[in-house]
Amino acid sequence: MRRPPAEAALVLGTVADRLGWAFAGGYLAALNALLPDRDPSRTAALCATEAAGVHPKAIATSFADGAVDGEKTFVTLAGAAEDLLVLAKEGEDPEGRPRLVLVKVDAAAPGVARTTLPATPFVPEIEHASVRFDGAPATRLPGDGWADYVRPFRTVEDIHVHLSALAFAVAHGRRHDAVRPPVVEIALAQITALSQLATEDPSSPATHLALAAVIDASAGVIDGVDLDALPEDERARWQRDRALFGVAGKARAQRRARAWERLARAAGEAAAS
């Protein structure tokens, strides 16, 4: 029986022997949550970022006549992916705005070329690559590529990656007697909250604010791991990889600010009605 993605993230984090693999498990669980009908036995990667960025106007990759052309400059886990989920432009709407779609490409298909990028200073096990598409056969997924997939993915990813990372911190720490009961209790509370958030609307400002609070509080678990209790190689790896938790901090701060703005606007509209 297929596990719910949040549960899968917890299991994969629990059995991981390092934070990088816990991240990979959470990332794949997030993709399965975003695309509940996809085959979970196949690895996948979301291909959105281009040379000009990841906002809608930056997307030059195109989809036409069942094929995709263009280049994605930074794709997480692209080298290990069997399916590439590509944000592409399919013409324009009547107002002249790009019509964005998400298409699925078999990574082994003709017209796909992946180039591995240099490893990051932390979690170097997680490979990144640029991907070039030259007439690669692709299948269009239903819905809007930006609004239905890429925009909500950051929230979905944050939920599932933090679930997996917290499970890793607790399980790994307990294997070495490196976490005390109060830290485990805090982690369990956060895991419970994240599991609930995984069922909520990822575009809701309430979801964004609750997630921000949980992520802030997760620092107590990360800092609560007694590094001196870990074997030397694992201690060094943990110290190296904990920088992962600071990635995308600016984007999260912007998401939090927008959530407060949306709530304030909604309250003002309600008061005026």
GROMACS .gro file of C-alpha atoms in nm:
model
  273
    1MET     CA    1   0.000   0.000   0.000
    2ARG     CA    2   0.128   0.346  -0.092
    3ARG     CA    3   0.232   0.556   0.206
    4PRO     CA    4   0.102   0.913   0.235
    5PRO     CA    5   0.388   1.147   0.135
    6ALA     CA    6   0.422   1.295   0.485
    7GLU     CA    7   0.457   0.947   0.634
    8ALA     CA    8   0.707   0.852   0.364
    9ALA     CA    9   0.914   1.161   0.450
   10LEU     CA   10   0.925   1.054   0.814
   11VAL     CA   11   1.027   0.698   0.730
   12LEU     CA   12   1.299   0.808   0.489
   13GLY     CA   13   1.436   1.057   0.740
   14THR     CA   14   1.438   0.794   1.013
   15VAL     CA   15   1.641   0.542   0.812
   16ALA     CA   16   1.881   0.795   0.657
   17ASP     CA   17   2.240   0.788   0.779
   18ARG     CA   18   2.302   1.154   0.692
   19LEU     CA   19   2.111   1.477   0.647
   20GLY     CA   20   2.162   1.480   0.270
   21TRP     CA   21   1.970   1.156   0.222
   22ALA     CA   22   1.699   1.278   0.460
   23PHE     CA   23   1.665   1.588   0.241
   24ALA     CA   24   1.640   1.372  -0.071
   25GLY     CA   25   1.364   1.165   0.089
   26GLY     CA   26   1.170   1.476   0.188
   27TYR     CA   27   1.213   1.629  -0.157
   28LEU     CA   28   1.078   1.322  -0.336
   29ALA     CA   29   0.792   1.296  -0.086
   30ALA     CA   30   0.707   1.659  -0.163
   31LEU     CA   31   0.691   1.588  -0.536
   32ASN     CA   32   0.459   1.295  -0.467
   33ALA     CA   33   0.239   1.524  -0.256
   34LEU     CA   34   0.235   1.785  -0.533
   35LEU     CA   35   0.156   1.520  -0.797
   36PRO     CA   36  -0.047   1.251  -0.619
   37ASP     CA   37  -0.110   1.057  -0.940
   38ARG     CA   38   0.256   1.015  -1.038
   39ASP     CA   39   0.434   0.680  -1.001
   40PRO     CA   40   0.610   0.706  -0.662
   41SER     CA   41   0.853   0.430  -0.754
   42ARG     CA   42   1.019   0.661  -1.009
   43THR     CA   43   1.259   0.931  -0.897
   44ALA     CA   44   1.187   1.281  -1.023
   45ALA     CA   45   1.315   1.637  -1.027
   46LEU     CA   46   1.137   1.969  -1.072
   47CYS     CA   47   1.300   2.177  -1.345
   48ALA     CA   48   1.205   2.544  -1.312
   49THR     CA   49   1.505   2.776  -1.267
   50GLU     CA   50   1.650   2.938  -1.580
   51ALA     CA   51   1.930   3.185  -1.647
   52ALA     CA   52   1.702   3.480  -1.572
   53GLY     CA   53   1.548   3.326  -1.260
   54VAL     CA   54   1.235   3.133  -1.176
   55HIS     CA   55   0.958   3.395  -1.195
   56PRO     CA   56   0.703   3.356  -1.476
   57LYS     CA   57   0.854   3.621  -1.705
   58ALA     CA   58   1.195   3.450  -1.680
   59ILE     CA   59   1.075   3.127  -1.839
   60ALA     CA   60   1.202   3.088  -2.195
   61THR     CA   61   1.177   2.708  -2.219
   62SER     CA   62   0.893   2.627  -2.457
   63PHE     CA   63   0.650   2.342  -2.513
   64ALA     CA   64   0.489   2.293  -2.854
   65ASP     CA   65   0.371   1.999  -3.060
   66GLY     CA   66   0.449   1.753  -2.782
   67ALA     CA   67   0.813   1.857  -2.744
   68VAL     CA   68   1.009   2.082  -2.508
   69ASP     CA   69   1.303   2.310  -2.593
   70GLY     CA   70   1.517   2.518  -2.360
   71GLU     CA   71   1.757   2.500  -2.068
   72LYS     CA   72   1.715   2.478  -1.691
   73THR     CA   73   2.022   2.602  -1.509
   74PHE     CA   74   1.988   2.453  -1.160
   75VAL     CA   75   1.793   2.132  -1.100
   76THR     CA   76   1.810   1.948  -0.768
   77LEU     CA   77   1.862   1.570  -0.799
   78ALA     CA   78   1.849   1.593  -1.177
   79GLY     CA   79   2.122   1.333  -1.220
   80ALA     CA   80   1.929   1.068  -1.029
   81ALA     CA   81   1.587   1.155  -1.173
   82GLU     CA   82   1.396   0.923  -1.402
   83ASP     CA   83   1.122   1.181  -1.465
   84LEU     CA   84   1.191   1.550  -1.526
   85LEU     CA   85   0.901   1.782  -1.444
   86VAL     CA   86   0.961   2.089  -1.656
   87LEU     CA   87   0.804   2.434  -1.631
   88ALA     CA   88   0.762   2.561  -1.986
   89LYS     CA   89   0.587   2.832  -2.183
   90GLU     CA   90   0.305   2.733  -2.416
   91GLY     CA   91   0.225   3.054  -2.599
   92GLU     CA   92   0.054   3.353  -2.438
   93ASP     CA   93  -0.287   3.434  -2.297
   94PRO     CA   94  -0.512   3.705  -2.451
   95GLU     CA   95  -0.342   3.968  -2.230
   96GLY     CA   96   0.000   3.876  -2.364
   97ARG     CA   97   0.119   3.699  -2.050
   98PRO     CA   98   0.309   3.371  -2.086
   99ARG     CA   99   0.091   3.064  -2.051
  100LEU     CA  100   0.294   2.829  -1.832
  101VAL     CA  101   0.251   2.453  -1.820
  102LEU     CA  102   0.424   2.165  -1.644
  103VAL     CA  103   0.534   1.882  -1.869
  104LYS     CA  104   0.682   1.543  -1.787
  105VAL     CA  105   0.991   1.427  -1.972
  106ASP     CA  106   1.156   1.086  -1.943
  107ALA     CA  107   1.514   1.168  -1.843
  108ALA     CA  108   1.640   0.895  -2.076
  109ALA     CA  109   1.454   1.033  -2.377
  110PRO     CA  110   1.635   1.170  -2.682
  111GLY     CA  111   1.690   1.544  -2.669
  112VAL     CA  112   1.777   1.552  -2.296
  113ALA     CA  113   2.130   1.645  -2.188
  114ARG     CA  114   2.229   1.680  -1.821
  115THR     CA  115   2.546   1.851  -1.701
  116THR     CA  116   2.647   1.797  -1.339
  117LEU     CA  117   2.723   2.117  -1.146
  118PRO     CA  118   2.995   2.153  -0.879
  119ALA     CA  119   2.899   2.010  -0.540
  120THR     CA  120   2.773   2.249  -0.274
  121PRO     CA  121   2.977   2.295   0.048
  122PHE     CA  122   2.704   2.117   0.246
  123VAL     CA  123   2.506   1.800   0.170
  124PRO     CA  124   2.736   1.735  -0.129
  125GLU     CA  125   2.558   1.401  -0.184
  126ILE     CA  126   2.266   1.600  -0.328
  127GLU     CA  127   2.369   1.656  -0.688
  128HIS     CA  128   2.254   1.951  -0.895
  129ALA     CA  129   2.267   1.979  -1.271
  130SER     CA  130   2.175   2.197  -1.563
  131VAL     CA  131   1.946   2.029  -1.814
  132ARG     CA  132   1.917   2.107  -2.184
  133PHE     CA  133   1.608   2.005  -2.383
  134ASP     CA  134   1.624   1.993  -2.762
  135GLY     CA  135   1.293   1.871  -2.898
  136ALA     CA  136   1.257   1.624  -2.611
  137PRO     CA  137   0.921   1.443  -2.616
  138ALA     CA  138   0.701   1.560  -2.330
  139THR     CA  139   0.357   1.505  -2.183
  140ARG     CA  140   0.158   1.806  -2.065
  141LEU     CA  141   0.016   1.780  -1.714
  142PRO     CA  142  -0.327   1.931  -1.639
  143GLY     CA  143  -0.360   2.277  -1.490
  144ASP     CA  144  -0.144   2.588  -1.472
  145GLY     CA  145   0.227   2.514  -1.448
  146TRP     CA  146   0.298   2.808  -1.221
  147ALA     CA  147  -0.011   2.844  -1.003
  148ASP     CA  148  -0.081   2.473  -0.958
  149TYR     CA  149   0.272   2.336  -0.934
  150VAL     CA  150   0.580   2.556  -0.908
  151ARG     CA  151   0.446   2.832  -0.682
  152PRO     CA  152   0.304   2.597  -0.415
  153PHE     CA  153   0.602   2.362  -0.433
  154ARG     CA  154   0.823   2.571  -0.205
  155THR     CA  155   0.568   2.534   0.074
  156VAL     CA  156   0.508   2.164   0.007
  157GLU     CA  157   0.884   2.105  -0.008
  158ASP     CA  158   0.948   2.293   0.317
  159ILE     CA  159   0.688   2.083   0.498
  160HIS     CA  160   0.816   1.746   0.379
  161VAL     CA  161   1.188   1.824   0.397
  162HIS     CA  162   1.152   1.948   0.755
  163LEU     CA  163   0.951   1.638   0.844
  164SER     CA  164   1.231   1.421   0.711
  165ALA     CA  165   1.506   1.632   0.869
  166LEU     CA  166   1.342   1.628   1.213
  167ALA     CA  167   1.294   1.251   1.191
  168PHE     CA  168   1.661   1.217   1.099
  169ALA     CA  169   1.777   1.440   1.386
  170VAL     CA  170   1.578   1.243   1.643
  171ALA     CA  171   1.652   0.894   1.509
  172HIS     CA  172   2.018   0.963   1.443
  173GLY     CA  173   2.059   1.138   1.776
  174ARG     CA  174   1.893   0.858   1.970
  175ARG     CA  175   2.114   0.597   1.806
  176HIS     CA  176   2.409   0.774   1.967
  177ASP     CA  177   2.234   0.893   2.284
  178ALA     CA  178   2.281   1.249   2.156
  179VAL     CA  179   1.931   1.389   2.217
  180ARG     CA  180   1.761   1.427   2.553
  181PRO     CA  181   1.389   1.356   2.613
  182PRO     CA  182   1.287   1.727   2.613
  183VAL     CA  183   1.437   1.769   2.266
  184VAL     CA  184   1.253   1.459   2.142
  185GLU     CA  185   0.927   1.597   2.282
  186ILE     CA  186   0.977   1.927   2.098
  187ALA     CA  187   1.052   1.739   1.777
  188LEU     CA  188   0.739   1.526   1.814
  189ALA     CA  189   0.527   1.839   1.856
  190GLN     CA  190   0.678   1.988   1.541
  191ILE     CA  191   0.635   1.664   1.347
  192THR     CA  192   0.269   1.654   1.449
  193ALA     CA  193   0.221   2.014   1.334
  194LEU     CA  194   0.398   1.954   1.003
  195SER     CA  195   0.195   1.637   0.939
  196GLN     CA  196  -0.121   1.843   0.978
  197LEU     CA  197   0.013   2.123   0.757
  198ALA     CA  198   0.078   1.863   0.487
  199THR     CA  199  -0.302   1.824   0.460
  200GLU     CA  200  -0.371   2.199   0.438
  201ASP     CA  201  -0.390   2.433   0.138
  202PRO     CA  202  -0.027   2.523   0.056
  203SER     CA  203  -0.137   2.861  -0.081
  204SER     CA  204  -0.316   2.966   0.239
  205PRO     CA  205  -0.155   3.249   0.440
  206ALA     CA  206  -0.246   3.063   0.758
  207THR     CA  207  -0.047   2.763   0.634
  208HIS     CA  208   0.249   2.989   0.555
  209LEU     CA  209   0.248   3.150   0.900
  210ALA     CA  210   0.209   2.823   1.087
  211LEU     CA  211   0.489   2.672   0.880
  212ALA     CA  212   0.713   2.972   0.952
  213ALA     CA  213   0.661   2.922   1.325
  214VAL     CA  214   0.742   2.551   1.306
  215ILE     CA  215   1.057   2.613   1.102
  216ASP     CA  216   1.171   2.875   1.353
  217ALA     CA  217   1.111   2.634   1.640
  218SER     CA  218   1.296   2.352   1.465
  219ALA     CA  219   1.621   2.529   1.551
  220GLY     CA  220   1.570   2.405   1.906
  221VAL     CA  221   1.587   2.046   1.786
  222ILE     CA  222   1.886   2.101   1.560
  223ASP     CA  223   2.074   2.286   1.835
  224GLY     CA  224   1.963   2.021   2.085
  225VAL     CA  225   2.170   1.745   1.924
  226ASP     CA  226   2.474   1.681   2.145
  227LEU     CA  227   2.750   1.684   1.886
  228ASP     CA  228   3.008   1.561   2.135
  229ALA     CA  229   2.815   1.233   2.162
  230LEU     CA  230   2.847   1.162   1.789
  231PRO     CA  231   3.135   0.972   1.630
  232GLU     CA  232   3.395   1.209   1.490
  233ASP     CA  233   3.308   1.157   1.123
  234GLU     CA  234   2.936   1.199   1.184
  235ARG     CA  235   2.993   1.506   1.402
  236ALA     CA  236   3.196   1.668   1.124
  237ARG     CA  237   2.927   1.582   0.869
  238TRP     CA  238   2.650   1.722   1.091
  239GLN     CA  239   2.842   2.047   1.144
  240ARG     CA  240   2.900   2.075   0.769
  241ASP     CA  241   2.544   1.997   0.665
  242ARG     CA  242   2.342   2.200   0.915
  243ALA     CA  243   2.389   2.501   0.684
  244LEU     CA  244   2.111   2.338   0.480
  245PHE     CA  245   1.858   2.478   0.727
  246GLY     CA  246   1.951   2.834   0.629
  247VAL     CA  247   1.889   2.781   0.258
  248ALA     CA  248   1.598   2.984   0.114
  249GLY     CA  249   1.570   3.191   0.431
  250LYS     CA  250   1.509   3.508   0.229
  251ALA     CA  251   1.231   3.344   0.026
  252ARG     CA  252   1.068   3.217   0.347
  253ALA     CA  253   1.083   3.565   0.502
  254GLN     CA  254   0.914   3.709   0.194
  255ARG     CA  255   0.646   3.438   0.205
  256ARG     CA  256   0.581   3.517   0.570
  257ALA     CA  257   0.554   3.892   0.503
  258ARG     CA  258   0.313   3.835   0.214
  259ALA     CA  259   0.101   3.608   0.433
  260TRP     CA  260   0.063   3.881   0.694
  261GLU     CA  261  -0.023   4.131   0.419
  262ARG     CA  262  -0.290   3.899   0.278
  263LEU     CA  263  -0.444   3.845   0.620
  264ALA     CA  264  -0.447   4.220   0.689
  265ARG     CA  265  -0.608   4.287   0.353
  266ALA     CA  266  -0.871   4.018   0.411
  267ALA     CA  267  -0.947   4.161   0.755
  268GLY     CA  268  -0.984   4.508   0.607
  269GLU     CA  269  -1.217   4.385   0.336
  270ALA     CA  270  -1.425   4.197   0.592
  271ALA     CA  271  -1.453   4.507   0.811
  272ALA     CA  272  -1.560   4.718   0.514
  273SER     CA  273  -1.832   4.479   0.400
   0.00000   0.00000   0.00000
